[in-house]
Steps between C-alpha positions, in 0.01 A plus 500: 500500500786361295584835351486665843759251617700568187483874551662466839773295342626778279677656793669182619663351194850650485633190323323616187738795482785257439352361180721543196383758251480236232210335679285804432497467123182316402588503131777243548294224660329309217390137533633278778437131578489375859490140627201436726650216702277223630544578869306767680761756607658511153161509327388798704833675439453457124159667518628784718772562241248486214264750664773744602680486165179542300323757717806687622738487205276429202666169414328214321546190717444139391484237773611147407467183706821418685678253724855506630686268264312559171494878553869510588589285198288711264647828622854361495481341155242704307481829687129467581314595708668826596444473875473230766380693807592235757782249448625305801872495429571166668257325265718580197822586681773387261338587163377832639847594621638410156232704318561803722877472462473478120251788484209310343281574801506795738402524866264800505416497872467292814120478508474347851689730734535233766543212254326165492484367857484135614495365852312335784210691653258489794173694559544832679261396777737213585804730487333754731382233745847344508762775471769247586461358147746723321641253248425176320722317746301641795171398335628144472528486878118518518336219299193534723432847357498378139308168500526282190157449335525120488677455833436788744730337755785619276575834342457567129711694251292575190705444184496650154274362223605173337728538202610854587866574570405633843379152591863390475637789705238453771575128524874560524465771763258279696770231511785746564313636802425146628138609523385137510717435805348809661148359470386628159363336186542655155146556369444435128254771388470347153441821311510877525130494581565249778773718650283813478206313647705384797580863590139610456379208712749580776388864503134406525578301814785721626706182503875464476659481156867473400623458147641623174362799307622778275437863401349680322177300512131548570512278808746730675272790414195325643655348814740671739794262505842546661812374326733331748872539435733202510778533756766490231558741210461421133760253375451518125764237429325254731161597356618408150708198611232326698187690606366511144605141417239221536581259785831666581666259750655761730295823504605785724293792627510821299263791460331541165673749270283789386424468129577793272194581289555725200322665213691387191482668158648431160804681366289662229254650747780623726673673210197647323235579761616748766138569598436145615848459649454820698172371644630150578804644672270660761238224532550276806281378788529313828371154587246626754338716230490210254369266772211741564414531131505125448286443809242746364516325162438159657220616727322671210580233238634785292709500183852634469356811336254549787782464752715752310223760510445422869870567561484830315190603696628406845876556492550839330786575736690206344446544126492878525862491607597330174366774274550864412220745582346507153511122452359445847212736425411312179498163679287644781250632246462148362409350837 
C-alpha cells in the first residue's frame, strides 16, 4: 500500500525539480553526525534525516544524544556534531546570532514552516458551541464555561508546568488581563503531565478548558484545540521587558511571538558537503504534520525511529517534495 501511495506521488512533486544538481552526487556525502535532541519533534526529525540520507543518498549517519545548550556549545566550539535538526532560536538567541554572524554556524533551513507556536487554547467543541468566543479577552467574559477544578464557581486558566519559562509568561498575561478580577483562578498544573492530563480529562467529559499550550506537540495532534488570539498584536519589546520576567510588577497584554526554529549546521559541513546541504535546504514541515506524528508516537508508545518510519509511510506527499526522482525512489524502496 505504501508504494502505491508513493507511485501516485511521482506526478505531484514538482519541488523536486528545483533541487540543485549537487544534491544528486552520492559520492560526496560521506559520514555525517546528527544531534538527536531529547524532545520528541527534534528526535523524530533526526531519524527522518538519518533514514533519508542513508537510504536516499548513501550517507553514513551517526546519531548523538543532544540538548539545546550542550549541543549548541559543542557545535559552536568544537564543530561537532555536524547537524542540529531543530534549534529554537530564542533559547540561544544572542550566542546563536553571534555564531551565525561570525560564520561558525550556518542556518541550513527553517525546519518548522509555521515556527514554534505558543498561546492560549480552548477545545473545538467549546469554540463551536460558543462562536462569540473569538479571542482570549472574549473567553474571559465567560468564567462559567471554564470552571476551575478546585472552585467551579470561578473560571480556571490552566498554566504552564512549574519551572518552565512559559509559567512566567502565563502568570504575567493572567495579571495583565485582570483575569482574577474577571472571575478566574490561575490553575497550577504542576508538571507537563498534569497539564496534558487536564486537557485529556476535559475532553473525556466535554468540559470547558482554557489555558496555555504550544505546538508542535502530541497533545495538539490528539485533541482538536483552537488557539485563541489576543486582541493586541505581538509587542516583542514588552514581551522581553516584562512578560518573560518573573513577578513583573506592571505586565501588559501582548500576543506571543512566533519562535523561529532552524536546522543549524557547522561551517565545515556547509563548506564540504553539498549533498547534505542540498537535502536540508528542501526539508521543512508544518506543525499540523508534526502534531499528527507525535500523537501517533504517543498513542503507540513508539520510538523516534518508529515515528520517523511512520512519517515516511503516511506522508509521502511531504517528504517526496524534498527529493529528486531518483533519491525519492530509493527512499520509497526502503519503506
